Every structure is written in C-alpha cells, then in structure tokens.
C-alpha cells in the first residue's frame, strides 16, 4: 500500500509539470508505467476470485421507468425477473446502466445520472446494475477481475427477460462506465437470446485491460450489433485505442478534459484524472437531454481535426443520438460545463 501511494504521489508531481503543456503522449507513458507497477505490486491471489460468488446482495439490479418515477424501482432477483411484468412498458427499448470502480447508486452524481435523464425524458424501460458490494473494494484488482463474473450474471438476467416475450435482444442498449463498460462487453459476448443491439462504453477502464493486461474479457466491437465508445482519459484511467465500431475522442480523448484543469494547486491536480474519467458519463447524460448536440466529425487524428483537415467528412452526434450506421474515429470539442455542446463557441473561448 505504501508503494502504491508513493507511485501515485510521483505521478501527481509529473502531471503537475506537464499538464500546462497538455503533453498527452508523455502523460500516457507515465500512467502506463504507474499502472503496471501498482497492479503488479498489489500482490493479489487470483484463486480468491474463484471463491467469490455474485448474488442479489452484492449485485443489486433494479428496474425503472417514467411511470414509476425517479425515486421508485422494482428489484430484479435472479430467476424472478417475471416480477417486472406488471410494470414493464411495452414497445419501448431497454437501457441498462452499469457503474465502475468505487461507484454505486448511492452516489447521486455518478453514472446513474443517466438513469435519471432517461426517466425525465421518458420513452424507455431502464435497468440499473449496482455492483457496489464488489466495486467498493479499494483493491482495484478484485473488482477488475470480477467483471467477467458480473457480466456473465447480467447476461443470464437479460436472457430471462427476453424469454418473457416482452422484448428482443436487439432492443437492449447497455451503457457502462469504466469497469462497467467491460461488464457490458462480457454480457454482450455471453448472451444467448441473440446479439444485443448496442453497447456504449463510457471511458472503458484501461488498467488491467489495455495496460498490464490481467483481464482478457474486455469490451470489443463483436459484443453487440453496434458498439460506440467515448474516450475522455485515454492512456490513464481509460483505454486509448479504438475498440468499437465508432470511437469518440472529445477534446482529443485524453487528460485533461475541458473544464477539468483549474490551476496548479496540488489538490486540484489530484482530481484532474478523475474529473476527465467521469466526464464521459456527464457528456452522455447531456446528450440524452440534447440528442442532436455535440456533433463529432470523422477524422484520422486529433491533429487533423484541430488543423481542420476533416471538413466535409461524416458527422454524427456523440452519445445518445449517435447513428448506429457510422464507423471509425470521431473528434469534437466540448465546453467545460453542461450543456457541453461547443459547436457555436469560438475556438479561442474554449
């Protein structure tokens, strides 16, 4: 633990030195080194994972809709999925929202703000997957290695719901943040009732998946008919490489995201990476309320986008309104606070 804290302190110091220059390549290199060192020094016995069970207590699955409201939900117990039948709204698609490490539904400002957005807008069945009983473990290794088991459990729950005859698998849209994105991927790869329609990965976790690879079952574009990914801390807490049918890189997709850098005070620098990592679900929440905003342009690189070499290329909204027909890497600028759409803001004001 002392070594972990020492490495994190060293990383913070280096970030202080480079963040003003926004040297993304250097930051990514530093974070890769620290991630590998922290994970390998953490000393975790993988046999312990096999002893852990996934149950209705440590993985709390709840059903929501606009008729029930934002404060009332129906608990979905494994093999008792039929209890949602009296509340299910026919002919509406299903959104399934999954949080990441150290998060839970009790955190009102976390990824479940997306659940609230969909309920406020209306027109959707919504399921939240709160695996805080496992994700709350501060030893990152445990939640990271457990993502495959949680994804497998979720696939069985969704198969059971499809078997009720109230929807098809292509009507399912999984939305996962950080480790939750990889849970969504495992779920999509294992579901037996047919390909899931869409998976959205919100800054999928990098440590253990892209760097210091200890978990082979991560999100990939074969996990659903359409996989889109929003990168906001690529190369640090999030993956940097393109892994979906469509990958979005707001503000270059790396640390710091617009509005996350606020001076050189050490307490603000510490929150720099976390702010950028969480920005992914904040952007998505905003896209639910403003479905055709945050237009992204297909480009080969962030530099090409900045140098305006992508004029006339394919464009699509990022987030909720993304076209499932688009393919490739997409770039855009965003503002530092909601509403995040920056299409009408002069570049010098961003």
CSV table of N, CA and C in Angstrom, one decimal, residues 109-111 113-114 117-118 175 177 200-203 229-233 248-254 257-260 275-295 317-322 332-342:
chain,number,residue,atom,x,y,z
A,109,UNK,N,-24.4,11.7,-8.0
A,109,UNK,CA,-23.7,12.4,-9.1
A,109,UNK,C,-22.9,11.5,-10.0
A,110,UNK,N,-23.0,10.2,-9.8
A,110,UNK,CA,-22.3,9.2,-10.6
A,110,UNK,C,-23.0,8.9,-11.9
A,111,UNK,N,-22.6,7.7,-12.4
A,111,UNK,CA,-23.1,7.3,-13.8
A,111,UNK,C,-24.7,7.2,-13.8
A,113,UNK,N,-26.8,9.2,-13.1
A,113,UNK,CA,-27.4,10.4,-13.6
A,113,UNK,C,-28.0,10.2,-14.9
A,114,UNK,N,-27.5,9.2,-15.7
A,114,UNK,CA,-28.1,8.8,-17.0
A,114,UNK,C,-29.4,8.2,-16.8
A,117,UNK,N,-31.8,10.9,-16.3
A,117,UNK,CA,-32.1,11.6,-17.6
A,117,UNK,C,-33.1,10.9,-18.4
A,118,UNK,N,-33.0,9.6,-18.5
A,118,UNK,CA,-33.9,8.8,-19.3
A,118,UNK,C,-35.3,8.8,-18.7
A,175,UNK,N,-25.1,0.5,-21.3
A,175,UNK,CA,-24.3,1.7,-21.1
A,175,UNK,C,-23.4,1.5,-19.9
A,177,UNK,N,-19.8,2.5,-17.6
A,177,UNK,CA,-18.7,3.4,-17.4
A,177,UNK,C,-17.5,2.7,-16.7
A,200,UNK,N,-22.6,1.0,-25.3
A,200,UNK,CA,-21.9,2.3,-25.2
A,200,UNK,C,-20.9,2.2,-24.1
A,201,UNK,N,-19.6,2.3,-24.4
A,201,UNK,CA,-18.6,2.3,-23.4
A,201,UNK,C,-18.2,3.7,-23.1
A,202,UNK,N,-18.4,4.1,-21.8
A,202,UNK,CA,-18.0,5.4,-21.3
A,202,UNK,C,-16.7,5.4,-20.7
A,203,UNK,N,-15.6,5.7,-21.4
A,203,UNK,CA,-14.2,5.7,-21.0
A,203,UNK,C,-13.9,4.4,-20.3
A,229,UNK,N,-17.9,4.1,-28.3
A,229,UNK,CA,-17.0,4.3,-27.1
A,229,UNK,C,-16.7,5.8,-27.1
A,230,UNK,N,-16.8,6.4,-25.9
A,230,UNK,CA,-16.5,7.8,-25.6
A,230,UNK,C,-15.2,7.8,-24.8
A,231,UNK,N,-14.1,8.3,-25.3
A,231,UNK,CA,-12.8,8.3,-24.6
A,231,UNK,C,-12.6,9.7,-24.0
A,232,UNK,N,-12.4,9.7,-22.7
A,232,UNK,CA,-12.1,11.0,-22.0
A,232,UNK,C,-10.9,11.1,-21.2
A,233,UNK,N,-10.3,9.9,-20.9
A,233,UNK,CA,-9.0,9.9,-20.1
A,233,UNK,C,-8.1,8.8,-20.7
A,248,UNK,N,-15.3,7.9,-30.1
A,248,UNK,CA,-15.4,9.3,-30.0
A,248,UNK,C,-14.3,9.9,-29.1
A,249,UNK,N,-13.6,10.9,-29.5
A,249,UNK,CA,-12.5,11.5,-28.7
A,249,UNK,C,-12.7,13.0,-28.5
A,250,UNK,N,-13.6,13.3,-27.6
A,250,UNK,CA,-13.8,14.7,-27.2
A,250,UNK,C,-12.6,15.4,-26.7
A,251,UNK,N,-12.2,16.5,-27.2
A,251,UNK,CA,-11.0,17.2,-26.8
A,251,UNK,C,-9.8,16.4,-26.9
A,252,UNK,N,-9.7,15.5,-27.9
A,252,UNK,CA,-8.6,14.6,-28.1
A,252,UNK,C,-8.7,13.3,-27.3
A,253,UNK,N,-9.7,13.2,-26.4
A,253,UNK,CA,-9.9,11.9,-25.7
A,253,UNK,C,-9.0,11.6,-24.6
A,254,UNK,N,-8.2,12.6,-24.2
A,254,UNK,CA,-7.2,12.4,-23.1
A,254,UNK,C,-7.4,13.4,-22.0
A,257,UNK,N,-9.6,16.9,-19.7
A,257,UNK,CA,-10.8,17.3,-20.4
A,257,UNK,C,-11.1,18.8,-20.1
A,258,UNK,N,-11.8,19.4,-21.1
A,258,UNK,CA,-12.2,20.8,-20.9
A,258,UNK,C,-12.9,21.1,-19.6
A,259,UNK,N,-12.4,22.0,-18.8
A,259,UNK,CA,-13.1,22.3,-17.5
A,259,UNK,C,-12.5,21.5,-16.3
A,260,UNK,N,-11.6,20.5,-16.6
A,260,UNK,CA,-11.0,19.7,-15.5
A,260,UNK,C,-9.7,20.3,-15.0
A,275,UNK,N,-11.6,13.7,-12.8
A,275,UNK,CA,-12.6,14.6,-13.5
A,275,UNK,C,-12.7,14.2,-14.9
A,276,UNK,N,-11.6,14.0,-15.6
A,276,UNK,CA,-11.6,13.6,-17.0
A,276,UNK,C,-12.3,12.3,-17.2
A,277,UNK,N,-12.1,11.3,-16.3
A,277,UNK,CA,-12.6,10.0,-16.4
A,277,UNK,C,-14.2,10.0,-16.3
A,278,UNK,N,-14.6,10.8,-15.3
A,278,UNK,CA,-16.1,10.9,-15.1
A,278,UNK,C,-16.8,11.8,-16.1
A,279,UNK,N,-16.0,12.6,-16.8
A,279,UNK,CA,-16.6,13.4,-17.8
A,279,UNK,C,-17.4,12.6,-18.9
A,280,UNK,N,-17.0,11.4,-19.1
A,280,UNK,CA,-17.6,10.6,-20.1
A,280,UNK,C,-19.1,10.4,-19.9
A,281,UNK,N,-19.5,10.1,-18.6
A,281,UNK,CA,-20.9,9.9,-18.3
A,281,UNK,C,-21.7,11.2,-18.2
A,282,UNK,N,-20.9,12.3,-17.9
A,282,UNK,CA,-21.6,13.6,-17.9
A,282,UNK,C,-21.9,14.1,-19.3
A,283,UNK,N,-21.0,13.8,-20.2
A,283,UNK,CA,-21.3,14.1,-21.6
A,283,UNK,C,-22.5,13.3,-22.1
A,284,UNK,N,-22.5,12.0,-21.8
A,284,UNK,CA,-23.6,11.2,-22.2
A,284,UNK,C,-25.0,11.6,-21.6
A,285,UNK,N,-25.0,12.0,-20.4
A,285,UNK,CA,-26.2,12.5,-19.7
A,285,UNK,C,-26.7,13.7,-20.5
A,286,UNK,N,-25.8,14.6,-20.8
A,286,UNK,CA,-26.2,15.8,-21.6
A,286,UNK,C,-26.7,15.5,-22.9
A,287,UNK,N,-26.2,14.4,-23.5
A,287,UNK,CA,-26.7,14.0,-24.9
A,287,UNK,C,-28.1,13.5,-24.8
A,288,UNK,N,-28.6,13.0,-23.7
A,288,UNK,CA,-29.9,12.5,-23.6
A,288,UNK,C,-30.9,13.7,-23.6
A,289,UNK,N,-30.5,14.7,-22.9
A,289,UNK,CA,-31.4,15.9,-22.9
A,289,UNK,C,-31.2,16.7,-24.2
A,290,UNK,N,-30.1,16.6,-24.9
A,290,UNK,CA,-29.9,17.4,-26.1
A,290,UNK,C,-29.4,16.4,-27.2
A,291,UNK,N,-30.3,15.6,-27.7
A,291,UNK,CA,-29.9,14.4,-28.5
A,291,UNK,C,-29.1,14.8,-29.8
A,292,UNK,N,-29.3,15.9,-30.4
A,292,UNK,CA,-28.6,16.2,-31.6
A,292,UNK,C,-27.5,17.3,-31.4
A,293,UNK,N,-27.0,17.3,-30.2
A,293,UNK,CA,-25.9,18.3,-30.0
A,293,UNK,C,-24.6,17.5,-30.0
A,294,UNK,N,-23.5,18.2,-29.7
A,294,UNK,CA,-22.1,17.6,-29.7
A,294,UNK,C,-21.8,16.8,-31.0
A,295,UNK,N,-21.9,17.5,-32.1
A,295,UNK,CA,-21.6,16.9,-33.4
A,295,UNK,C,-20.1,16.5,-33.5
A,317,UNK,N,-24.0,13.0,-34.0
A,317,UNK,CA,-23.9,13.4,-32.6
A,317,UNK,C,-23.2,12.4,-31.8
A,318,UNK,N,-22.5,12.8,-30.7
A,318,UNK,CA,-21.9,11.9,-29.8
A,318,UNK,C,-22.9,11.6,-28.7
A,319,UNK,N,-22.9,10.3,-28.2
A,319,UNK,CA,-23.8,9.9,-27.1
A,319,UNK,C,-25.1,9.3,-27.5
A,320,UNK,N,-26.1,9.7,-26.9
A,320,UNK,CA,-27.5,9.1,-27.1
A,320,UNK,C,-27.9,9.0,-28.5
A,321,UNK,N,-27.7,10.1,-29.2
A,321,UNK,CA,-28.2,10.3,-30.6
A,321,UNK,C,-27.2,9.8,-31.7
A,322,UNK,N,-26.2,9.1,-31.3
A,322,UNK,CA,-25.2,8.6,-32.3
A,322,UNK,C,-25.9,7.6,-33.3
A,332,UNK,N,-14.3,15.9,-31.6
A,332,UNK,CA,-15.1,17.2,-31.4
A,332,UNK,C,-14.5,17.9,-30.2
A,333,UNK,N,-14.9,19.2,-30.1
A,333,UNK,CA,-14.6,19.9,-28.9
A,333,UNK,C,-15.8,20.0,-28.0
A,334,UNK,N,-15.6,20.2,-26.7
A,334,UNK,CA,-16.8,20.4,-25.8
A,334,UNK,C,-16.4,21.5,-24.9
A,335,UNK,N,-17.5,22.1,-24.3
A,335,UNK,CA,-17.3,23.1,-23.3
A,335,UNK,C,-16.9,22.4,-21.9
A,336,UNK,N,-16.6,23.3,-21.0
A,336,UNK,CA,-16.2,22.7,-19.7
A,336,UNK,C,-17.3,22.4,-18.7
A,337,UNK,N,-18.5,22.8,-19.1
A,337,UNK,CA,-19.7,22.5,-18.2
A,337,UNK,C,-20.9,22.3,-19.1
A,338,UNK,N,-21.9,21.7,-18.5
A,338,UNK,CA,-23.2,21.5,-19.3
A,338,UNK,C,-24.0,22.7,-19.5
A,339,UNK,N,-24.6,22.9,-20.6
A,339,UNK,CA,-24.6,22.0,-21.8
A,339,UNK,C,-23.3,22.0,-22.5
A,340,UNK,N,-22.7,20.9,-22.9
A,340,UNK,CA,-21.4,20.7,-23.3
A,340,UNK,C,-21.1,21.1,-24.8
A,341,UNK,N,-22.2,21.2,-25.6
A,341,UNK,CA,-22.1,21.5,-27.0
A,341,UNK,C,-21.3,22.7,-27.2
A,342,UNK,N,-20.2,22.6,-28.0
A,342,UNK,CA,-19.4,23.8,-28.3
A,342,UNK,C,-19.4,24.2,-29.8
